[in-house]
XYZ file of C-alpha atoms in Angstrom:
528
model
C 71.150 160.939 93.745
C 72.526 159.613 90.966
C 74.604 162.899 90.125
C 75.831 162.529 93.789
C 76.911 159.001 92.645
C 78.730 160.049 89.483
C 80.917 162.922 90.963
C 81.467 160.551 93.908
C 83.162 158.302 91.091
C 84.753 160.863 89.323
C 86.296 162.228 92.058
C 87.758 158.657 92.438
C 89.137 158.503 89.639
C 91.462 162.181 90.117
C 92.348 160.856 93.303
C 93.402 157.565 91.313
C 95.567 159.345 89.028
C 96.693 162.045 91.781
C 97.991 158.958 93.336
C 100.265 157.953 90.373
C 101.416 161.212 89.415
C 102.737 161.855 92.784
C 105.153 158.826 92.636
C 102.439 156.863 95.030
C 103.465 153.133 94.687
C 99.492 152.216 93.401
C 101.819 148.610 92.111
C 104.843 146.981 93.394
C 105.827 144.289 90.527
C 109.547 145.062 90.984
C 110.918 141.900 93.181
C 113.033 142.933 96.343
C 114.878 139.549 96.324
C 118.097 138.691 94.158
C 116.794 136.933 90.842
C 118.363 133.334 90.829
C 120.302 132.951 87.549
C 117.965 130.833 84.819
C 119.633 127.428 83.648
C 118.383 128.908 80.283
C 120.108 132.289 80.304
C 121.796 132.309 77.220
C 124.288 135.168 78.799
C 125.230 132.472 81.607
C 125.871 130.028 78.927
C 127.955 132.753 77.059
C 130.371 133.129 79.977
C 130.628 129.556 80.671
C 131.731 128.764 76.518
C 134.897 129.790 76.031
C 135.248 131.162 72.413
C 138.624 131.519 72.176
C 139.426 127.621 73.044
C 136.985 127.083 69.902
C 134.415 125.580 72.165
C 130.901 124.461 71.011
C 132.779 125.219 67.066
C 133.633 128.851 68.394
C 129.905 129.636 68.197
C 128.261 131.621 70.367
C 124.307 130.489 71.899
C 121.709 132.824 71.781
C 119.151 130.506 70.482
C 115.815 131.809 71.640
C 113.662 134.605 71.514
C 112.783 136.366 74.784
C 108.864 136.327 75.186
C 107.085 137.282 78.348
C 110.017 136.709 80.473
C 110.434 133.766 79.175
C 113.828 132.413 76.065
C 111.245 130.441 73.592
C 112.108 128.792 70.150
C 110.934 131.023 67.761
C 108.063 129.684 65.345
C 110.193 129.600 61.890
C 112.596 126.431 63.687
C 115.386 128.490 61.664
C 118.479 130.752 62.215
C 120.411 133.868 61.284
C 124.145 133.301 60.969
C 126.505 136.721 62.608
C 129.404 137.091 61.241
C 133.031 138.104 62.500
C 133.839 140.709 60.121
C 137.513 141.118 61.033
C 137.468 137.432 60.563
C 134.959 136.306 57.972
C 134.206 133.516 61.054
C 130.704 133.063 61.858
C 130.385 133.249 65.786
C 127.118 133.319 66.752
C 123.243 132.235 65.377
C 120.099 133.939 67.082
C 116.496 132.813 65.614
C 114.969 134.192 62.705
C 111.463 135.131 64.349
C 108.306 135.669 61.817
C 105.039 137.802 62.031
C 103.475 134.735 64.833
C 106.332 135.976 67.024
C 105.505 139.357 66.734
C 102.219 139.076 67.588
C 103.078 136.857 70.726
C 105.347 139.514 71.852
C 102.857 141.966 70.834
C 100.135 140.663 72.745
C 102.562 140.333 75.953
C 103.806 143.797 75.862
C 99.961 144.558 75.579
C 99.212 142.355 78.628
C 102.012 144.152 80.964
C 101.042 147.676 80.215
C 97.870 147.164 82.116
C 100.101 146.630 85.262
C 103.941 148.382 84.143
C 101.786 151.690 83.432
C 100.493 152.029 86.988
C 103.886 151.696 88.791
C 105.620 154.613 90.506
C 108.466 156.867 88.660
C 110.540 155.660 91.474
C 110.314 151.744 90.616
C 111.120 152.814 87.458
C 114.538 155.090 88.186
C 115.729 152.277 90.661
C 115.248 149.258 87.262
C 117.475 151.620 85.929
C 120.275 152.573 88.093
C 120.443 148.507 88.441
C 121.053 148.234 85.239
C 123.608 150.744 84.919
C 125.456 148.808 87.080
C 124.767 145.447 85.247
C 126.293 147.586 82.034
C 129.497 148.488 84.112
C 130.107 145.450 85.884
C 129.776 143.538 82.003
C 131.443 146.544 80.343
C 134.536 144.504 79.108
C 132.278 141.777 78.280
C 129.565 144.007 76.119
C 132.762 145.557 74.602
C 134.482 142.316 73.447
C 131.409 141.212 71.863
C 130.931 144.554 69.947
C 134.397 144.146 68.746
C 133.358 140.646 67.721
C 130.102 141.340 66.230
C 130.761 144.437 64.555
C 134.462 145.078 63.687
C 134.983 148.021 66.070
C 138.056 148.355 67.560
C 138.375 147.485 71.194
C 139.627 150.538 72.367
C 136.769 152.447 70.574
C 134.367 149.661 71.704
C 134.648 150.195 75.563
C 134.669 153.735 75.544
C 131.971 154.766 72.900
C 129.631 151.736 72.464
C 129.700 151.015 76.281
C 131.189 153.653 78.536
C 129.070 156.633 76.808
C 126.228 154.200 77.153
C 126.037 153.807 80.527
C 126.423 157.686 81.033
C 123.103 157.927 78.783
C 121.187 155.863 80.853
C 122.212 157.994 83.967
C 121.650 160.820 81.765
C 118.006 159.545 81.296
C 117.262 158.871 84.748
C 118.238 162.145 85.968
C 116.059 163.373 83.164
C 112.881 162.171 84.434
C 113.583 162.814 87.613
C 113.353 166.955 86.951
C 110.463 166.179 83.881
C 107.197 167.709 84.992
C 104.644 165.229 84.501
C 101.650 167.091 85.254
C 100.497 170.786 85.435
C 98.027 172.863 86.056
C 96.405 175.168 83.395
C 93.617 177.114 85.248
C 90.565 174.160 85.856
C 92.263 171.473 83.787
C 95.159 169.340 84.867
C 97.408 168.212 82.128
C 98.841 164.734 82.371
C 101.837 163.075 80.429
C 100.934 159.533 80.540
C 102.994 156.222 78.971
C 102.274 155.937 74.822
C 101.379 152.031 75.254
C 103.310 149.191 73.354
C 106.501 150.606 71.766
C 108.081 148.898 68.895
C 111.596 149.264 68.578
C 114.294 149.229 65.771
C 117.180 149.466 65.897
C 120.511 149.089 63.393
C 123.977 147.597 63.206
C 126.250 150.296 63.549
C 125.827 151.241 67.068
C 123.917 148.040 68.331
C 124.070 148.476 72.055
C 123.861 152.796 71.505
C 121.046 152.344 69.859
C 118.890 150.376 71.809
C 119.684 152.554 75.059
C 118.576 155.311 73.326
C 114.997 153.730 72.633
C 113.808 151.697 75.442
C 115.479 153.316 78.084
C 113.288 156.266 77.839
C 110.478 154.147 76.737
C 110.999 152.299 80.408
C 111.327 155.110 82.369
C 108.072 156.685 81.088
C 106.212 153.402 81.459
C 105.880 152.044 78.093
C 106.408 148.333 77.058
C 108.283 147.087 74.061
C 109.010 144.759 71.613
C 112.376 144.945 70.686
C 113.748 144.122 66.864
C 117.799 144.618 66.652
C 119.348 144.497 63.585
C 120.059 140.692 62.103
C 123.775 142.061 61.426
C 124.528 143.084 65.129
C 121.852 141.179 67.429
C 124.251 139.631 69.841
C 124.454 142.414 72.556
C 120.545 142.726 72.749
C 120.579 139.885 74.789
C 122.850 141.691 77.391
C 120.079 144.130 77.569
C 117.786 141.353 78.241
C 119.732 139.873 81.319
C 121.049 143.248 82.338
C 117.172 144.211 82.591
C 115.657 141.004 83.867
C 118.492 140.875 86.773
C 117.362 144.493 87.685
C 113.928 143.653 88.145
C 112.123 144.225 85.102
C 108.933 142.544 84.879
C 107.941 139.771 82.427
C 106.250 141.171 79.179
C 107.425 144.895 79.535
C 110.835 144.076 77.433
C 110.288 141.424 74.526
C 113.091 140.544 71.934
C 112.406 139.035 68.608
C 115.147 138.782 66.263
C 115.095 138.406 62.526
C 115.006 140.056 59.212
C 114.105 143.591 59.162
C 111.368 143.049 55.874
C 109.945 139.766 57.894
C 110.070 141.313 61.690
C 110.099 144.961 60.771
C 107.079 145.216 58.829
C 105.399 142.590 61.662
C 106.255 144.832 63.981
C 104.942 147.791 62.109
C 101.747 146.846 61.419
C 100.878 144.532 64.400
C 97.320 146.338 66.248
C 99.075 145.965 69.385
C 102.274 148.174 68.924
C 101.497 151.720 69.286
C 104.775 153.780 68.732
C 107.292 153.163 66.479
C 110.980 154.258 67.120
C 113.090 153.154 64.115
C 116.696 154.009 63.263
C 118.392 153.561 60.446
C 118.470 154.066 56.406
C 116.247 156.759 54.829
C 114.185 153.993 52.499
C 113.597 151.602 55.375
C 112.395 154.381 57.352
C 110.430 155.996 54.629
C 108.922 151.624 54.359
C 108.201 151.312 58.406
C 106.190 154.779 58.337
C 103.892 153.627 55.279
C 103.390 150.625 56.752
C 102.815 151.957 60.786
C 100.462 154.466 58.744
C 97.606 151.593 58.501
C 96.884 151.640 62.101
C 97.765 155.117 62.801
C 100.570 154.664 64.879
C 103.127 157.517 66.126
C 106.582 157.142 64.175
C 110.094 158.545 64.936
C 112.514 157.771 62.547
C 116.247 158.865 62.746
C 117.516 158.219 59.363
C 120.337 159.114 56.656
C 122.601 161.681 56.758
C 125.896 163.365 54.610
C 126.583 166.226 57.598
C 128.911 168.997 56.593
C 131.842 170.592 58.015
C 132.640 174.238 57.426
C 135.839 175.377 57.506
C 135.747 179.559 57.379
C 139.318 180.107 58.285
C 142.621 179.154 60.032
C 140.944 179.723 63.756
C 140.348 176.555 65.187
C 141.423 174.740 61.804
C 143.698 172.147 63.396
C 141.112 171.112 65.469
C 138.239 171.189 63.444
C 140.188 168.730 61.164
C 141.153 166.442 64.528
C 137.114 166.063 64.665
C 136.273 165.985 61.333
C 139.121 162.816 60.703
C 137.722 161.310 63.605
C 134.193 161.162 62.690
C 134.739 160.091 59.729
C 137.252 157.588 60.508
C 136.264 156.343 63.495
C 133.498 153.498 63.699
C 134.916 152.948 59.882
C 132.807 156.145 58.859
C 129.679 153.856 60.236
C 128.311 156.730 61.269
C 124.839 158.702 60.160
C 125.780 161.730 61.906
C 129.763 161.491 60.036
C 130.915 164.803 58.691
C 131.260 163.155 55.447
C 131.366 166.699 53.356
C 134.039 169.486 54.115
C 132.820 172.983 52.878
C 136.214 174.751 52.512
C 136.738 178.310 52.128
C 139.404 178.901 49.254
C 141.417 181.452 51.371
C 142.063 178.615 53.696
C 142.668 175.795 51.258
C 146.085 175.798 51.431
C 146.448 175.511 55.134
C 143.381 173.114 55.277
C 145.345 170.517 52.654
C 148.483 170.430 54.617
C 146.554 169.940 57.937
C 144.527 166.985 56.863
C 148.144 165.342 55.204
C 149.197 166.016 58.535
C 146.995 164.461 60.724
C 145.602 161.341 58.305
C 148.454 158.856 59.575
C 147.174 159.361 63.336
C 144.067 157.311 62.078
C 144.961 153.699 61.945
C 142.640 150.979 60.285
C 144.227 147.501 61.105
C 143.199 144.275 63.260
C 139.850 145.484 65.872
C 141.480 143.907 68.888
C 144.880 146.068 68.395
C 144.205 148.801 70.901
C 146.431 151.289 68.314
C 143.390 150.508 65.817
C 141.269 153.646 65.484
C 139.151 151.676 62.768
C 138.758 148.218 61.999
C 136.666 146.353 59.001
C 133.263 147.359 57.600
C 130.812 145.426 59.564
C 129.719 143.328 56.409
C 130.587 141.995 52.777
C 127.361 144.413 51.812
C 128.785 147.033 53.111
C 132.424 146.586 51.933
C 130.508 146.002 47.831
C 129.043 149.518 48.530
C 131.376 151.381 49.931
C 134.318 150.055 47.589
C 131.867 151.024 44.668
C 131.195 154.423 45.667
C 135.301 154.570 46.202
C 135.869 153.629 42.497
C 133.409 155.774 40.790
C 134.724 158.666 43.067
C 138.326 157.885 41.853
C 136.690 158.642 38.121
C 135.205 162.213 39.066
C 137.626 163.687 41.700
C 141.419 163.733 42.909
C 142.493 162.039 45.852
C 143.988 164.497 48.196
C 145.287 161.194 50.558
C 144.327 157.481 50.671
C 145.224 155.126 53.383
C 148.026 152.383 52.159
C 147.467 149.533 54.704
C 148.642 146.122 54.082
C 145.208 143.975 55.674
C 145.059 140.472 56.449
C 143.438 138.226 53.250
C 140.335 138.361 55.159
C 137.734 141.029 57.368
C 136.250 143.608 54.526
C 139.097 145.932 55.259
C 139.315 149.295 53.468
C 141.678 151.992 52.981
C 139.883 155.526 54.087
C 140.060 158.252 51.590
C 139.948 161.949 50.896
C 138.518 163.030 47.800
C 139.237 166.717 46.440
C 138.072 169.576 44.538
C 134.419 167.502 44.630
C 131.590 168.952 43.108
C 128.537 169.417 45.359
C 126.332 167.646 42.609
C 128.867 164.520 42.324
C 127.741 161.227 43.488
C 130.012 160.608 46.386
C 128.841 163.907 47.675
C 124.792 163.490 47.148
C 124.553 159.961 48.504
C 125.231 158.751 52.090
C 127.970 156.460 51.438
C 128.164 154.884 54.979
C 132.348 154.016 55.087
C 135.404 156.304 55.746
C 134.849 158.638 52.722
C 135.507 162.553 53.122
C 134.411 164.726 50.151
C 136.579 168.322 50.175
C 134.664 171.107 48.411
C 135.885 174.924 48.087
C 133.507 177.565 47.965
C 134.116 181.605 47.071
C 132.803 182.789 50.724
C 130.564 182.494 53.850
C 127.912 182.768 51.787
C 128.216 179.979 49.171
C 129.431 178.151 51.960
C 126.323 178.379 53.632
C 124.434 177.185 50.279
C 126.342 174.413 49.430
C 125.906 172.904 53.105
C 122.244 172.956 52.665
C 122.136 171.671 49.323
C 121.466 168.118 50.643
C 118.828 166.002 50.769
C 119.577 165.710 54.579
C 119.834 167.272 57.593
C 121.476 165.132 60.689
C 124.194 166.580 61.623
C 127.241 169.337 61.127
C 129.901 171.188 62.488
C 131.673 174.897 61.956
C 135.012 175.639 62.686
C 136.118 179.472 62.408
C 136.517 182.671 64.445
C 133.625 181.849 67.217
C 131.235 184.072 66.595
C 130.918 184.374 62.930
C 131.387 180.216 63.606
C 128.231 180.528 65.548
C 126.194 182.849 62.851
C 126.413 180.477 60.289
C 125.745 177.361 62.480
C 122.109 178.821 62.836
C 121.853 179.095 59.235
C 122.700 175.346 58.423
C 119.089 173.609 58.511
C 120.405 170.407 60.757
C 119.404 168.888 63.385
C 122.753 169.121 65.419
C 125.578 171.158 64.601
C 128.896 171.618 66.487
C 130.632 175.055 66.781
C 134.559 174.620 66.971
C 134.896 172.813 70.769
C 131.207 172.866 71.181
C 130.855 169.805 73.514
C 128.703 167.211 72.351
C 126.566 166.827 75.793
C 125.374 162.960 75.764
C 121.817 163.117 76.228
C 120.666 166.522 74.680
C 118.007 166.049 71.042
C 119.077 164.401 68.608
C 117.083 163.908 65.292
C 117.123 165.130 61.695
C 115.426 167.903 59.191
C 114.316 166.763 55.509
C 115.186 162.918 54.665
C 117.177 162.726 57.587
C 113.753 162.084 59.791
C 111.723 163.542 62.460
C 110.812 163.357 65.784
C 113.906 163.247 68.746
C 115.855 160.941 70.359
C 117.353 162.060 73.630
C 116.638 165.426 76.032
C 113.081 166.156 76.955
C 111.707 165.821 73.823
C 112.914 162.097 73.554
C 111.114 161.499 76.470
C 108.019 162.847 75.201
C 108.036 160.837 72.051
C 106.897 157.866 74.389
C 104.529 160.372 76.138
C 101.044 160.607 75.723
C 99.177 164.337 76.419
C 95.703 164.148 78.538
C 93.621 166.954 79.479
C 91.266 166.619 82.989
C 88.735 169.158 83.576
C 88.590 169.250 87.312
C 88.934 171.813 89.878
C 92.245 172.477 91.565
């Protein structure tokens, strides 16, 4: 009898999960009416202040911290200051949350998991393709405020912090649509089920990119989150928030606390209610977050530093491969882990290489963000500008300067010329460290080989690129220990793995294995 009784219940419980793996809808928590808009929306009160008319001291309102569906005062009382850094204006204050804030979040993301976990992949998909939609129909609004909070240029702005976004998240979606999440392995069934309570981290240089690329995912696989963005760029987080709460997303599964990264960060890292970390950014805060998510055992991915090279094996492809490697270095102000910030030059091609990148270096404007004949704007903070101009003087002492921008900036914004050094050592500073502005480093090697040598004689491995005949192009790509590496006019397919080798981090973001980062693996012995 009682045996009769326990396989009656176990036999419950496959059916149960059967249920849910087969898109069943077990929970419907996604409301079919239009949400009202909230008198405290601090988007709503964004569109109604008009910035530009100075209104409210030109300062923008996101005042709260978004808690269980719900904007709260955060605990601390006090405020972090953003910064126009075209400008030196300050434009906007959001709260500077503490470890209490954390744990509140914490302990709602904790609370909605119980429900969010159990819905259907379908309730899921359509959140999504709502806020896709949100994203598009805000697009010039999302993009202004980038410009604003970051220094990007507009143009640059709508097409790469917002357009490419909004392909990601379709990207995603179409994703888990094809992802198998169970299968059969003779008498077990193997499940993928959602990780639990994801904490997220995200930096300043692409601040809407960057979230997308963690809690979308996280979402779709049924995860919950609390949400950290960086104090430098935290403005466009709360687009997410209304984006996501307009398409449906129930209270607790997205939380957003804002604040320092040492105060927040480390909350968020070792709260016993967060189960997954995702953290992007440098290699020493990642290398802090780990030890720190280490205490309670907690699954980390960290994306992390890079200095990416760019091989240059001969005059195939070598006006191009300089187009791309200007760009990415240029572009976003050199902001940029993945930037090619080292070119690995054969000497038989020096010659032709020199002239090319003289050539093409005027194309790249730096001037005023909101010009749309900007390609680069200002370094997104005084920090940054004291680092970057630093590493630009010492490099001055050790190298030539093939070419050096000669703008003429405006007395304020932490404007700076980009550079080309040449004839660089590989074991010179400016070509060890990640330097984070629009730097190139130009070293020749003998052949292939040393080529080859020098490229992976880094403490990092994010990114790179090969330019060359194509198929000698694509021999050495395989030997370059990097995460991603782009052969001549490889396209760079939005949505594919991304994620480093050595101090430039592990685990994925993107592709199937991003989705599996916020996956957890369960084996159930039953018969088919």
């Amino acid at each position: 009898m009682m045996c009769t009784l326990y396989l009656t219940a176990f036999d419950r419980v496959i059916r149960h999960w059967m249920k849910i793996l087969v898109n069943y809808k077990c929970v419907s928590m996604i409301s079919k009416n239009k949400k009202e808009v909230r008198e405290d929306n601090p988007i709503e009160d964004l569109k109604k202040l008009n910035v530009d008319r100075q209104a409210n001291g030109g300062i923008m309102k996101f005042e709260k911290l978004y808690i269980n569906g719900e904007y709260v005062d955060s605990t601390s009382g006090e405020f972090i200051e953003v910064e126009n850094p075209a400008t030196n204006e300050i434009i906007g204050r959001v709260p500077r949350g503490n470890a209490e804030d954390v744990e509140k979040a914490a302990l709602a993301a904790k609370e909605a998991f119980k429900t969010f976990s159990l819905t259907s992949f379908d309730e899921r998909i359509e959140i999504m393709k709502k806020f896709a939609a949100y994203l598009k129909e805000n697009l010039d609004e999302i993009a202004e405020l980038i410009t604003k909070e970051l220094g990007s240029p507009i143009k640059f702005s709508k097409k790469t912090h917002v357009q490419s976004q909004i392909n990601r998240v379709e990207k995603y979606i179409n994703i888990v649509k094809d992802y198998e999440f169970s299968r059969r392995d003779g008498g077990a069934l193997i499940v993928k089920e959602p990780a639990g309570v994801v904490g997220c981290l995200t930096p300043w240089n692409y601040p809407l990119g960057q979230i997308i690329q963690k809690i979308v995912f996280a979402i779709l696989a049924g995860n919950t989150i609390v949400l950290k963005p960086s104090q430098q760029t935290p403005l466009v987080a709360y687009y997410v928030v209304d984006g996501l709460e307009k398409a449906g997303l129930p209270k607790g599964v997205l939380n957003l606390v804002t604040g320092v990264g040492g105060e927040v960060g480390n909350a968020i890292a070792t709260s016993k209610y967060i189960d997954v970390i995702s953290f992007t950014g440098s290699t020493k805060g990642g290398s802090e977050v780990a030890k720190l998510a280490q205490e309670t055992v907690k699954r980390t991915t960290l994306e992390l530093g890079g200095k990416s090279p760019a091989i240059f094996l001969d005059k195939e492809n070598l006006e191009l491969g300089v187009k791309q490697l200007l760009a990415i270095v240029i572009e976003n102000t050199g902001q940029t882990c993945s930037a090619w910030s080292r070119a690995i030059v054969l000497e038989s091609v020096r010659e032709e290489f020199e002239a090319e990148i003289k050539k093409q270096f005027p194309d790249f404007k730096v001037g005023d963000p909101n010009d749309r004949n900007s390609i680069a704007g200002p370094l997104a903070s005084k920090k940054q500008y004291d680092k970057v101009t630093d590493y630009i003087e010492k490099g001055k002492e050790i190298a030539d300067v093939l070419i050096e921008g000669n703008y003429d900036f405006p007395e304020k914004g932490y404007y700076v010329n980009p550079i080309v050094f040449n004839d660089v050592k590989n074991d010179a500073v400016i070509a060890r460290d990640e330097i984070f502005g629009p730097v190139l480093c130009v070293i020749y090697v003998k052949d292939k080989k040393e080529a080859i040598e020098v490229a992976n004689d880094t403490d990092y491995g994010l990114s790179g690129a090969v330019f060359g005949n194509q198929e000698e192009a694509l021999e050495v790509a395989k030997l370059v220990r990097t995460g991603t590496i782009t052969v001549n006019d490889g396209p760079g397919e939005i949505g594919t793995p991304f994620g480093g080798y050595k101090l430039s981090g592990y685990g994925r973001e993107g592709g199937i294995e991003g989705l599996e980062e916020y996956l957890e693996t369960k084996t159930i012995n039953v018969r088919a």
